[in-house]
Short mmCIF file of C-alpha atoms in Angstrom, two decimals:
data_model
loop_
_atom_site.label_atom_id
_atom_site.label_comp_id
_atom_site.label_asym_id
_atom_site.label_seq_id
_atom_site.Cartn_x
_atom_site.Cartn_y
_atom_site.Cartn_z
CA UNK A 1 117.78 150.77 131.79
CA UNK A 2 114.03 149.70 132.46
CA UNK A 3 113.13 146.52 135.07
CA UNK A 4 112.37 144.81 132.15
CA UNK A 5 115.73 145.20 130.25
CA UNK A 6 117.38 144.92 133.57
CA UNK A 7 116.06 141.19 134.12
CA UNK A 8 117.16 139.89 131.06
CA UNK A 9 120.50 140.76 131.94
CA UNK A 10 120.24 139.41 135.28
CA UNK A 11 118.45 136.30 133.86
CA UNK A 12 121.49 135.44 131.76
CA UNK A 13 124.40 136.44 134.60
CA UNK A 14 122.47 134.01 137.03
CA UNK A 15 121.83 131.48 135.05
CA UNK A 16 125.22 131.70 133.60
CA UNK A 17 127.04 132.17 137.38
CA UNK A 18 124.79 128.47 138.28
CA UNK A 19 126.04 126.73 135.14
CA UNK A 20 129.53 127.83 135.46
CA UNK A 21 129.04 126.48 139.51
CA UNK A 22 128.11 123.21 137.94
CA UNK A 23 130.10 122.83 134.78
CA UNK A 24 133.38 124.66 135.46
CA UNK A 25 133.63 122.90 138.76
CA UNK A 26 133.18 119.41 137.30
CA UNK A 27 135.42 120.36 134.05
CA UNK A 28 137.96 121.84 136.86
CA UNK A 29 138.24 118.44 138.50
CA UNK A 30 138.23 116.67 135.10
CA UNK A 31 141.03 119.25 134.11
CA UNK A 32 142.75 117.70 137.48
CA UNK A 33 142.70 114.14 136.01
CA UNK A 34 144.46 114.61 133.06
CA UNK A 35 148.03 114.31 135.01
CA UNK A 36 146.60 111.13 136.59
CA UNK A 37 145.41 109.85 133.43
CA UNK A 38 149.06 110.79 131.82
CA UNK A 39 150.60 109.04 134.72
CA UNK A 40 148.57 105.78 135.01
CA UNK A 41 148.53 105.40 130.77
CA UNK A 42 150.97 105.00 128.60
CA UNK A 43 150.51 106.78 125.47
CA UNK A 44 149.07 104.31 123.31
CA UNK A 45 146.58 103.60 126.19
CA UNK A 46 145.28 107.26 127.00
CA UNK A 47 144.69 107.17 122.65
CA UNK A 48 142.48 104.10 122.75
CA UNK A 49 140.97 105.68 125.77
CA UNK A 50 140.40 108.79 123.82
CA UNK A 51 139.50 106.56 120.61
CA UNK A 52 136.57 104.97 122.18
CA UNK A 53 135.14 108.17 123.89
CA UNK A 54 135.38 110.57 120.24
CA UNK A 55 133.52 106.89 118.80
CA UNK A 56 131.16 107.27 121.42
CA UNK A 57 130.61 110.70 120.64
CA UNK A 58 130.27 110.05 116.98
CA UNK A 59 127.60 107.54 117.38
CA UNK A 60 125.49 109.05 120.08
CA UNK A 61 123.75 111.64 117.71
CA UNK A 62 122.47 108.55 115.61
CA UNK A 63 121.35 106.60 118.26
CA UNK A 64 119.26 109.60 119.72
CA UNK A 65 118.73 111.20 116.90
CA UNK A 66 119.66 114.25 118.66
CA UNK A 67 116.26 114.17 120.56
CA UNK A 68 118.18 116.35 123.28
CA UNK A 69 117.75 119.07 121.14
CA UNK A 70 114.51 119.08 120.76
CA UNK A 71 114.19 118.80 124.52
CA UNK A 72 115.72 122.28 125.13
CA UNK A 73 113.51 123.77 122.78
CA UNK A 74 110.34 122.33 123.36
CA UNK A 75 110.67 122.62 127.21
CA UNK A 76 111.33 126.33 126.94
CA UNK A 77 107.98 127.23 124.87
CA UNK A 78 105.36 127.56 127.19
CA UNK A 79 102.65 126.11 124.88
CA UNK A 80 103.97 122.54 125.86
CA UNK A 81 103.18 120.45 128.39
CA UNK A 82 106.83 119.48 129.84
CA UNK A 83 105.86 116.09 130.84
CA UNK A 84 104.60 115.21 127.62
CA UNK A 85 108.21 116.45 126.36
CA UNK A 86 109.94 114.47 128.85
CA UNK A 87 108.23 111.01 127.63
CA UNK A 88 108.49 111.36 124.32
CA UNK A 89 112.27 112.07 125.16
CA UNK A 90 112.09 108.88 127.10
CA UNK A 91 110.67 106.96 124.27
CA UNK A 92 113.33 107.48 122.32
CA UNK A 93 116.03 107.43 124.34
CA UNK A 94 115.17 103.40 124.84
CA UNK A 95 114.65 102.93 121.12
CA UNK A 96 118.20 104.58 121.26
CA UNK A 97 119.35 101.99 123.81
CA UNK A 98 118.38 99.18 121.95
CA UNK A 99 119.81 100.54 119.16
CA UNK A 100 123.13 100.62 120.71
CA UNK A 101 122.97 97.38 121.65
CA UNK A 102 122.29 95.80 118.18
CA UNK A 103 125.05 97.59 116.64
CA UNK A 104 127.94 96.04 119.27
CA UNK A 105 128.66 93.65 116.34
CA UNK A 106 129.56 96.71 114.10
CA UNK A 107 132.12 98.47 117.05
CA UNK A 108 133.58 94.92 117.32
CA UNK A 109 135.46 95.51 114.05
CA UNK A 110 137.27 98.38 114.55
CA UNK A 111 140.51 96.75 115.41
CA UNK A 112 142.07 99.64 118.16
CA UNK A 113 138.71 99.51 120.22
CA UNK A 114 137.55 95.73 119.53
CA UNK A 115 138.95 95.11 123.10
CA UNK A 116 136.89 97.41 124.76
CA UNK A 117 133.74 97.58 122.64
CA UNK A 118 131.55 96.32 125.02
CA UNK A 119 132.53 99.49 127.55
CA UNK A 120 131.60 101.12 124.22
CA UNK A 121 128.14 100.06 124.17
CA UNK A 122 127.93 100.74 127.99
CA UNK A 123 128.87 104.17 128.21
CA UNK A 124 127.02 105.28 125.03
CA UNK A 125 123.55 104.37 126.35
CA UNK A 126 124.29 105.85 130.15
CA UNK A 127 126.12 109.05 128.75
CA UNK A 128 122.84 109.47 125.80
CA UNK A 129 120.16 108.92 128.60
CA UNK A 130 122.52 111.14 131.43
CA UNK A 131 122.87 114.23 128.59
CA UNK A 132 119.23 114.52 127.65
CA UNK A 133 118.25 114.12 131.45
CA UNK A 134 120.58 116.94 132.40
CA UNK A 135 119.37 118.91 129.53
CA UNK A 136 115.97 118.73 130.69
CA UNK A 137 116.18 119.57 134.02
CA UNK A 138 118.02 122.63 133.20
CA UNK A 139 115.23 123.38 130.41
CA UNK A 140 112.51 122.97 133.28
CA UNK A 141 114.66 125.74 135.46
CA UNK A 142 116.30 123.51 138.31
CA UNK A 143 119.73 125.15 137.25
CA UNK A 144 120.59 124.48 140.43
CA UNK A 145 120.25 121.02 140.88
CA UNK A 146 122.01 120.57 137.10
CA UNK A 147 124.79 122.25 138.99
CA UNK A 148 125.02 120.42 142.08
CA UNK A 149 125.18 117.12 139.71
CA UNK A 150 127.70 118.40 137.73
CA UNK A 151 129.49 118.77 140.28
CA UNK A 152 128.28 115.23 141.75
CA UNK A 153 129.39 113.70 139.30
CA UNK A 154 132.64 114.54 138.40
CA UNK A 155 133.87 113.98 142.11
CA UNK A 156 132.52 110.86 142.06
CA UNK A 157 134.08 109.97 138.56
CA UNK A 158 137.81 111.43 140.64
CA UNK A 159 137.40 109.47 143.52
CA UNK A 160 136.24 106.01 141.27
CA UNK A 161 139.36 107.06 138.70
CA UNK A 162 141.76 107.55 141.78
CA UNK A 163 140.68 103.92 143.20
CA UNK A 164 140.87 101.99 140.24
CA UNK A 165 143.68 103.48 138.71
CA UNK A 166 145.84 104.17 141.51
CA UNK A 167 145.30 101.28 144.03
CA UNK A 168 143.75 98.83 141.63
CA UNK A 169 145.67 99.44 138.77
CA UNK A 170 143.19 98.83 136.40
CA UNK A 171 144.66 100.37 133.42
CA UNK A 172 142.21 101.41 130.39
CA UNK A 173 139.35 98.59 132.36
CA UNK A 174 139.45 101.20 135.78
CA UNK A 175 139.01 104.22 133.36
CA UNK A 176 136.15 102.89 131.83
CA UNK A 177 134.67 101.08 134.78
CA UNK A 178 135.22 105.17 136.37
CA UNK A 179 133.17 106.38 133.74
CA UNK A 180 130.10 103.91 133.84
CA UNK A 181 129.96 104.05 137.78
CA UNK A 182 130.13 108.05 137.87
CA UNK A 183 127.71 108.25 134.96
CA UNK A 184 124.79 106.02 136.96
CA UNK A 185 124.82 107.26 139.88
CA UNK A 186 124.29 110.83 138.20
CA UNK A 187 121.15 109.54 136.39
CA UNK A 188 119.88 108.47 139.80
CA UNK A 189 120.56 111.61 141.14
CA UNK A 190 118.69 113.42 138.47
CA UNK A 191 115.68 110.96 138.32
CA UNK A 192 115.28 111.38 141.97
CA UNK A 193 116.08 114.90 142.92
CA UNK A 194 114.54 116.18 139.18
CA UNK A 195 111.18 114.56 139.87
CA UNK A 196 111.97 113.07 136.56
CA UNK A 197 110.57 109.76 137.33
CA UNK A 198 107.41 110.87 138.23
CA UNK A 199 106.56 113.57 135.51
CA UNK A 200 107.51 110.52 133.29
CA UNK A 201 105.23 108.28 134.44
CA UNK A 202 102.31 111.28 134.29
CA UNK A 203 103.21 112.10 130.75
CA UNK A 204 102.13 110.11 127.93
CA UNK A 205 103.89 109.79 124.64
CA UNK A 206 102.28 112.42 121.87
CA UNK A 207 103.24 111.40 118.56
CA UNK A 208 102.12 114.64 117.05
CA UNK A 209 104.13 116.49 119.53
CA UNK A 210 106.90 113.79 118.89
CA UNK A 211 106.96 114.28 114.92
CA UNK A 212 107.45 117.82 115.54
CA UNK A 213 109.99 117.23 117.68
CA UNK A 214 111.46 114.91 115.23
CA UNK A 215 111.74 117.40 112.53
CA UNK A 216 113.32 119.78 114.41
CA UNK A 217 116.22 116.93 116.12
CA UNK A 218 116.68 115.47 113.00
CA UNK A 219 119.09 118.05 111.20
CA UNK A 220 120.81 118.46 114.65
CA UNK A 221 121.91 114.73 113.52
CA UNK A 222 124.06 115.64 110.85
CA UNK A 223 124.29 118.99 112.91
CA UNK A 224 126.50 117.19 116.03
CA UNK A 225 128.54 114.98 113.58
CA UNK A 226 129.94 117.44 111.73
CA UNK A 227 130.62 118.97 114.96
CA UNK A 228 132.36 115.88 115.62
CA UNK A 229 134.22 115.61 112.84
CA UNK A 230 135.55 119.00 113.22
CA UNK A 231 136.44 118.29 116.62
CA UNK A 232 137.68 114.63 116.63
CA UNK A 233 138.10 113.00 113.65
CA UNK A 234 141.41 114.59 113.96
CA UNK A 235 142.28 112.30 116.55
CA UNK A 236 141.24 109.20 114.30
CA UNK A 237 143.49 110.82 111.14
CA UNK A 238 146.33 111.16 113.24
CA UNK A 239 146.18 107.53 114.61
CA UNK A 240 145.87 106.51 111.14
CA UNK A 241 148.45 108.47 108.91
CA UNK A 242 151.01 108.55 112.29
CA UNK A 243 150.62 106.26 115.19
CA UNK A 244 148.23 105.88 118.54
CA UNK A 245 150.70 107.12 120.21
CA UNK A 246 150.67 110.52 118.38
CA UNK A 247 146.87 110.45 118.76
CA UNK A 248 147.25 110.58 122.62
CA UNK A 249 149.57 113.52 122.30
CA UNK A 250 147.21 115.46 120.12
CA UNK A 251 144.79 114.20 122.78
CA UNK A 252 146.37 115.80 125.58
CA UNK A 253 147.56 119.13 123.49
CA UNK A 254 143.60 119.52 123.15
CA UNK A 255 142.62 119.41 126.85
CA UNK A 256 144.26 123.15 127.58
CA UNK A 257 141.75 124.79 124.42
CA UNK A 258 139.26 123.00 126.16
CA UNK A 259 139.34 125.14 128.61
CA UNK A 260 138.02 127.58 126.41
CA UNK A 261 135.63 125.39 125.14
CA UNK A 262 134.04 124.52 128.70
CA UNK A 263 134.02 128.60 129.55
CA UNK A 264 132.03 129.71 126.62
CA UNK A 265 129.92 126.08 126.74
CA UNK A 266 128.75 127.29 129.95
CA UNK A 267 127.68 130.13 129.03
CA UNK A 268 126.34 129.29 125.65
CA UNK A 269 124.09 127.20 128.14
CA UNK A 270 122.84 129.91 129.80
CA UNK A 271 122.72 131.91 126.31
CA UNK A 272 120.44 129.86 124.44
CA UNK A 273 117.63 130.20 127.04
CA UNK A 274 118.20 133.74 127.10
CA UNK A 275 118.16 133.75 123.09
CA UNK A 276 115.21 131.78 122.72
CA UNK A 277 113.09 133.89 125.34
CA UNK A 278 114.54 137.32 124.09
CA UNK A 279 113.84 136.18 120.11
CA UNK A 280 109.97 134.95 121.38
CA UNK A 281 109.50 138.44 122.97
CA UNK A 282 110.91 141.74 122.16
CA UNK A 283 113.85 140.32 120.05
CA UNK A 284 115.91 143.74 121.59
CA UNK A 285 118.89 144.18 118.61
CA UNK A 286 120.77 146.01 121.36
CA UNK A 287 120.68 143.57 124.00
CA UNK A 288 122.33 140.80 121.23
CA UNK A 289 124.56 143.84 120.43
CA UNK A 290 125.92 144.02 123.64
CA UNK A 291 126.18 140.58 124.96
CA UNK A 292 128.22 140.01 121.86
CA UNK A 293 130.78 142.89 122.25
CA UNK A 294 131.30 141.58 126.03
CA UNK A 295 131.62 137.74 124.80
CA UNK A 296 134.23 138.63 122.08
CA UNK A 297 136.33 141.16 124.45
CA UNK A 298 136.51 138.20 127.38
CA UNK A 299 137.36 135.40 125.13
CA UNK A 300 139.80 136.70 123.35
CA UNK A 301 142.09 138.36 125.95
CA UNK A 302 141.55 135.14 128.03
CA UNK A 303 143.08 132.56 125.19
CA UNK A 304 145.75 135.52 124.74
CA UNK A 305 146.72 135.16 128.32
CA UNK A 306 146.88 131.18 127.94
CA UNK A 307 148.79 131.49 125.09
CA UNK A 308 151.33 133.36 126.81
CA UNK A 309 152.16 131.06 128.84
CA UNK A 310 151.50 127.90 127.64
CA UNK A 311 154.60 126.48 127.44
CA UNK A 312 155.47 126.33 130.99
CA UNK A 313 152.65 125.59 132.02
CA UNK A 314 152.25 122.29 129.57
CA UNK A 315 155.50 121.16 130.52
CA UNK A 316 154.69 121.28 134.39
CA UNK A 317 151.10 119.88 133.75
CA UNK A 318 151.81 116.43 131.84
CA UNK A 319 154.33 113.95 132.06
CA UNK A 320 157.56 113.85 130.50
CA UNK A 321 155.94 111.84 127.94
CA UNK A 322 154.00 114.42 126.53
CA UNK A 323 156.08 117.11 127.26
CA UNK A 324 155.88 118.16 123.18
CA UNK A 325 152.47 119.01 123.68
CA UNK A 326 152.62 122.58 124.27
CA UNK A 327 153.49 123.41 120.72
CA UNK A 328 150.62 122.44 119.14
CA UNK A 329 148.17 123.82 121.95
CA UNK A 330 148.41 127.75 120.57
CA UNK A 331 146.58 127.12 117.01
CA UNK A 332 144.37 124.58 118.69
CA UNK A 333 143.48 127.35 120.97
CA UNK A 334 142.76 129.77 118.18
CA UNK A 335 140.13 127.25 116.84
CA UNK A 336 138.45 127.15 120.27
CA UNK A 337 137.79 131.09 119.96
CA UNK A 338 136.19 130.65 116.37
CA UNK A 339 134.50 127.63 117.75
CA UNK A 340 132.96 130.09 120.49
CA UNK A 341 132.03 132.16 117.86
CA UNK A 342 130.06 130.03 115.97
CA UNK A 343 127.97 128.46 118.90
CA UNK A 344 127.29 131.87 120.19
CA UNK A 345 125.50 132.49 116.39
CA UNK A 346 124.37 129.03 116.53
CA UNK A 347 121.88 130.21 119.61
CA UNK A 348 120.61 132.32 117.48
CA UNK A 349 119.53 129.30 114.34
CA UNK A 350 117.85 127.55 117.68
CA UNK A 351 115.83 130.61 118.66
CA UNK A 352 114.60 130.77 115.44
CA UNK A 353 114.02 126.90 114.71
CA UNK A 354 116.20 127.65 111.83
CA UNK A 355 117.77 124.05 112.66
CA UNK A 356 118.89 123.28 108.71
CA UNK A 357 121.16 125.98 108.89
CA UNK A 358 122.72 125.02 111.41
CA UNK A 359 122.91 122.01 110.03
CA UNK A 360 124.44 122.86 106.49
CA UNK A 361 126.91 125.66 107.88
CA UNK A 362 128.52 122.83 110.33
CA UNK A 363 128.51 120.38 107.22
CA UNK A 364 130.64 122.55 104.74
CA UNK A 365 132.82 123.06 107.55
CA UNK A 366 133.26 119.41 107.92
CA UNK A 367 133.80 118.77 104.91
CA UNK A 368 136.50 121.53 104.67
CA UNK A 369 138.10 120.15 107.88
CA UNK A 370 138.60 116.06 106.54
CA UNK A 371 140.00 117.72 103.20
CA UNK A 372 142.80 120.20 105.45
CA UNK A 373 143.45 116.92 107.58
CA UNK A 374 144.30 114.76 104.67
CA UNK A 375 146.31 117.24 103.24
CA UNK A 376 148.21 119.11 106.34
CA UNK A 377 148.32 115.59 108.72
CA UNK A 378 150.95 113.68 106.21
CA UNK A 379 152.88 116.97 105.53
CA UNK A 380 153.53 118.83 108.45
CA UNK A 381 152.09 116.05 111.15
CA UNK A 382 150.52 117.45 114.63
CA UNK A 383 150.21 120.67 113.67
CA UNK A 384 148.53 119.89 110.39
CA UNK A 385 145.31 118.49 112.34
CA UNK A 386 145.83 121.52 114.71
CA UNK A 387 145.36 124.42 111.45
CA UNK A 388 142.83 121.77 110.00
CA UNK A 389 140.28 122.11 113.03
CA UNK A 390 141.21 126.13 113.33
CA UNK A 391 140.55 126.94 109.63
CA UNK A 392 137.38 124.41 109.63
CA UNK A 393 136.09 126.55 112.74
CA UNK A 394 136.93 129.44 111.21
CA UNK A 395 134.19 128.48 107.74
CA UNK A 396 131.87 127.97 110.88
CA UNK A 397 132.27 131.17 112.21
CA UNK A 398 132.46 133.63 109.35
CA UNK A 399 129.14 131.79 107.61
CA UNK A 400 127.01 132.18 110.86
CA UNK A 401 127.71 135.70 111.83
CA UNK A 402 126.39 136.47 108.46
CA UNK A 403 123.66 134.29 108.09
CA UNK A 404 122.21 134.83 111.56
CA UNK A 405 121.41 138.77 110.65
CA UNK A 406 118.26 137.20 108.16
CA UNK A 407 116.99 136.45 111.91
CA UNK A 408 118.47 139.16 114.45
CA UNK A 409 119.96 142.18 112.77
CA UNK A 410 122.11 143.43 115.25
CA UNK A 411 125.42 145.22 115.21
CA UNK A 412 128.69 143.72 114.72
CA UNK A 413 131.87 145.85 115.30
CA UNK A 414 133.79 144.13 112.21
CA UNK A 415 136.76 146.30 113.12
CA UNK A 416 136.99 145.06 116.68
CA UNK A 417 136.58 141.37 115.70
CA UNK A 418 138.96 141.39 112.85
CA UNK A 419 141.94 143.27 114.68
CA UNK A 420 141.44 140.71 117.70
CA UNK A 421 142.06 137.85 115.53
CA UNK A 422 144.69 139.44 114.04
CA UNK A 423 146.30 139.74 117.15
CA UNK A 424 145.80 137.00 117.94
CA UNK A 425 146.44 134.42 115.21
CA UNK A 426 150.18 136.43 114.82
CA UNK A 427 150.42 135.66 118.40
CA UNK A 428 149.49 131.89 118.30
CA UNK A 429 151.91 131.65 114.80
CA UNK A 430 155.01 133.06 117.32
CA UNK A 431 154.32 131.05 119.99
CA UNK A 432 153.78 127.69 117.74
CA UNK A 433 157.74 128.05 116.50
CA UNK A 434 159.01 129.66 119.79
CA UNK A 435 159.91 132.70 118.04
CA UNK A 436 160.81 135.27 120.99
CA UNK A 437 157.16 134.21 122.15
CA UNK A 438 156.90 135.91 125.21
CA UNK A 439 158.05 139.39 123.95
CA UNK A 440 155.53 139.03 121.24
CA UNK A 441 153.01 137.74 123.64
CA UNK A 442 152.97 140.96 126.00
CA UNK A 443 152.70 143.17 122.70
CA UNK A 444 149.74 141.04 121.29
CA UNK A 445 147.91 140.96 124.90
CA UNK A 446 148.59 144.86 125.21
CA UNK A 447 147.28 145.10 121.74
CA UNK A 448 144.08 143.53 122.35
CA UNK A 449 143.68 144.70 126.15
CA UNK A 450 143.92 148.35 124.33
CA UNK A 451 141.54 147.00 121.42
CA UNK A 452 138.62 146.14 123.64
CA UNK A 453 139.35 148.75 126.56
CA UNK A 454 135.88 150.96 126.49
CA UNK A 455 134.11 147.04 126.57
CA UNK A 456 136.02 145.83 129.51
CA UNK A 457 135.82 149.26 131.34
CA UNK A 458 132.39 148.94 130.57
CA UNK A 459 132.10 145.31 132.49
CA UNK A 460 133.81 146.27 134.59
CA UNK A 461 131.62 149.36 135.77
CA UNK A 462 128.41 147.53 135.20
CA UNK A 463 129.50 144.39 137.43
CA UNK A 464 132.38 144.61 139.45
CA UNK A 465 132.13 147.75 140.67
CA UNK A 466 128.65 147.79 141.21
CA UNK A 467 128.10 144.91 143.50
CA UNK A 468 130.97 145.95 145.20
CA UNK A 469 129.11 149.48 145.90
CA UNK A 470 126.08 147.53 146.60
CA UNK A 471 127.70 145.06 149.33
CA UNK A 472 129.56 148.45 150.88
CA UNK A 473 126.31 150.30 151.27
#
């Protein structure tokens, strides 16, 4: 392995090793809350809670038109001036702003969040303009200070959640009050420490640049809502054909997959720039080829290992009032693995500027997921939403991985993928309906540890045991 092949490698463990620093710490410590948060709410409460954050998240991709997208992507090709990039990101983050504010009217009528729709408004504008600042600082290469404010800023948001729902006992208003306060003073912290202030005021908005950056945002619109939809408008469907109260269940049940979700986030984060700089250069087939067979062989025996033991786990994490939860946590995890799946491809679509693809494959999925939802929801309740999101992931998944190869033909061990989720998906099934889960669990974990073996000895040699040779010496 030449220097050259050898840095890209490195490139993507370091990068990935700073945003895990920064991410996993702050999604550790937001992990944390959830007991407080199941504590201090009652159910109903921790679903309107949930309610006005998955509304938030549905309306910040209009508001912004996705510009953070464009952000990454522009920042990372060196033909741009970054500063330019960075104003025109401004620009339209306070046409965003505005825009947030004229539609309070519209959030006022949605009867389970009319109460709080003016922390709605809030918390959309501070979490658009806190998102696109973080992406670009990590874009411009200060992954470390993207860490340390990760990390900034989701002890603050403990310490402000601790005070206001603990000692103050501010209910839902000390939740959201947490949020705003924790959510400022990160945007001060990146403005100051990210020079972001002043490469703003030395840039100067290009609408040429901007158009272009426009087009490419713009299909990331519909892009993130169908992500949304996919992800939360199960939450909404379960509030409506059952009760708030059953939405804050599902809520909680979908923190543990999350945990998936925030591992391969992180290093999605660190795979993109690795993507886009690998696809601009030599676009190596065998370094996708690898990455790829190491992604799927981690993921999957992780989940496996979660699923195992799940249900002891749940019922010592939460309150007594969602003590249920656990059951509907092991197909929710299965659609976090197809979910990783599809934004590993999705890197891919961005390298490329191949943004409409993205954009249609998340649609159809979508689409497929508020069909499964109306149908599963009223029949077989929780669990219904729970197969809804896996199967919708699932459409997301299968389309990419063979829709990316018009871009990056590289090579896909079918057999090892299909087995895994075979394994898998029996042992999430078991588990669900408590069906001697924990035999089956060792078999299916065996199964796959067995399955990917000549990967993970492979990881294992190339990482572990070399920096521990290295540090010896």
């Amino acid at each position: 392995m030449g220097n050259i092949e050898k840095s890209k490698y490195h490139q993507l463990i370091s990068n990935t090793l700073l945003f895990a620093l920064g991410n996993f710490g702050s999604k550790f410590l937001v992990f944390l809350l959830v007991p407080l948060y199941t504590h201090a709410l009652s159910t109903e409460e921790y679903g309107i809670s949930e309610l006005v954050i998955t509304g938030i998240n549905l309306i910040i991709p209009f508001v912004s038109v996705s510009i953070q997208d464009a952000t990454l992507r522009f920042v990372l090709d060196p033909n741009n001036d970054n500063r330019v990039i960075l104003k025109n990101t401004i620009f339209m983050l306070a046409i965003g702003s505005v825009g947030s504010c004229l539609l309070y009217p519209f959030f006022h009528l949605y009867k389970a969040i009319a109460d709080w729709s003016i922390y709605f408004v809030i918390i959309t504008i501070v979490y658009m303009i806190r998102n696109a600042l973080s992406v670009y600082v990590k874009a411009i290469g200060k992954s470390k200070l993207f860490a340390i404010d990760s990390i900034l800023y989701t002890g603050i948001l403990m310490v402000t959640n601790i005070v206001l729902l603990v000692f103050f006992e501010w209910g839902l208003k000390g939740y959201f009050l947490a949020t705003i306060i924790s959510t400022i003073i990160s945007i001060g912290i990146l403005c100051i420490f990210g020079s972001v202030v002043r490469e703003c005021i030395e840039g100067k908005v290009d609408f040429d640049i901007l158009k272009e950056m426009l087009i490419f945002s713009l299909p990331m619109v519909l892009n993130n809502v169908s992500w949304w939809i996919i992800h939360s408008s199960d939450k909404v469907m379960v509030q409506y054909f059952m009760s708030t109260g059953d939405s804050g269940i599902y809520s909680v049940s979908a923190k543990m997959p999350s945990i998936i979700s925030t591992i391969t986030n992180i290093f999605n984060q660190a795979w993109v720039i690795s993507s886009v700089s690998e696809y601009d250069t030599s676009r190596d087939t065998n370094f996708f080829t690898n990455i790829f067979n190491a992604f799927n062989s981690v993921i999957v025996i992780f989940a496996a290992l979660i699923v195992s033991i799940i249900k002891p786990l749940m019922q010592v994490y939460v309150g007594n009032s969602f003590a249920s939860c656990w059951q509907y946590v092991p197909l929710l995890l299965l659609g976090s693995i197809f979910q990783a799946y599809a934004t590993f491809f999705g890197a891919i679509y961005t390298s490329a500027k191949k943004n409409v693809s993205v954009m249609v494959t998340t649609f159809i999925a979508a689409i497929v997921n508020i069909i499964l939802n109306a149908i599963f929801i009223p029949l077989i309740g929780i669990n219904g939403a729970a197969i809804a999101t896996a199967v919708a992931y699932f459409v997301v998944f299968i389309f990419r991985m063979i829709d990316s190869q018009k871009y990056i033909k590289f090579k896909i061990d079918f057999y090892h993928v299909v087995f895994s989720m075979i394994l898998l998906t029996v042992q999430s099934v078991i588990v669900t309906f408590d069906w001697n889960q924990y035999f089956v669990s060792v078999i299916c974990l065996l199964g796959l540890v067995l399955l990917n073996r000549l990967v993970l000895a492979d990881i294992i040699k190339k990482t572990i045991i070399k920096r521990v040779l290295r540090y010896s010496l």
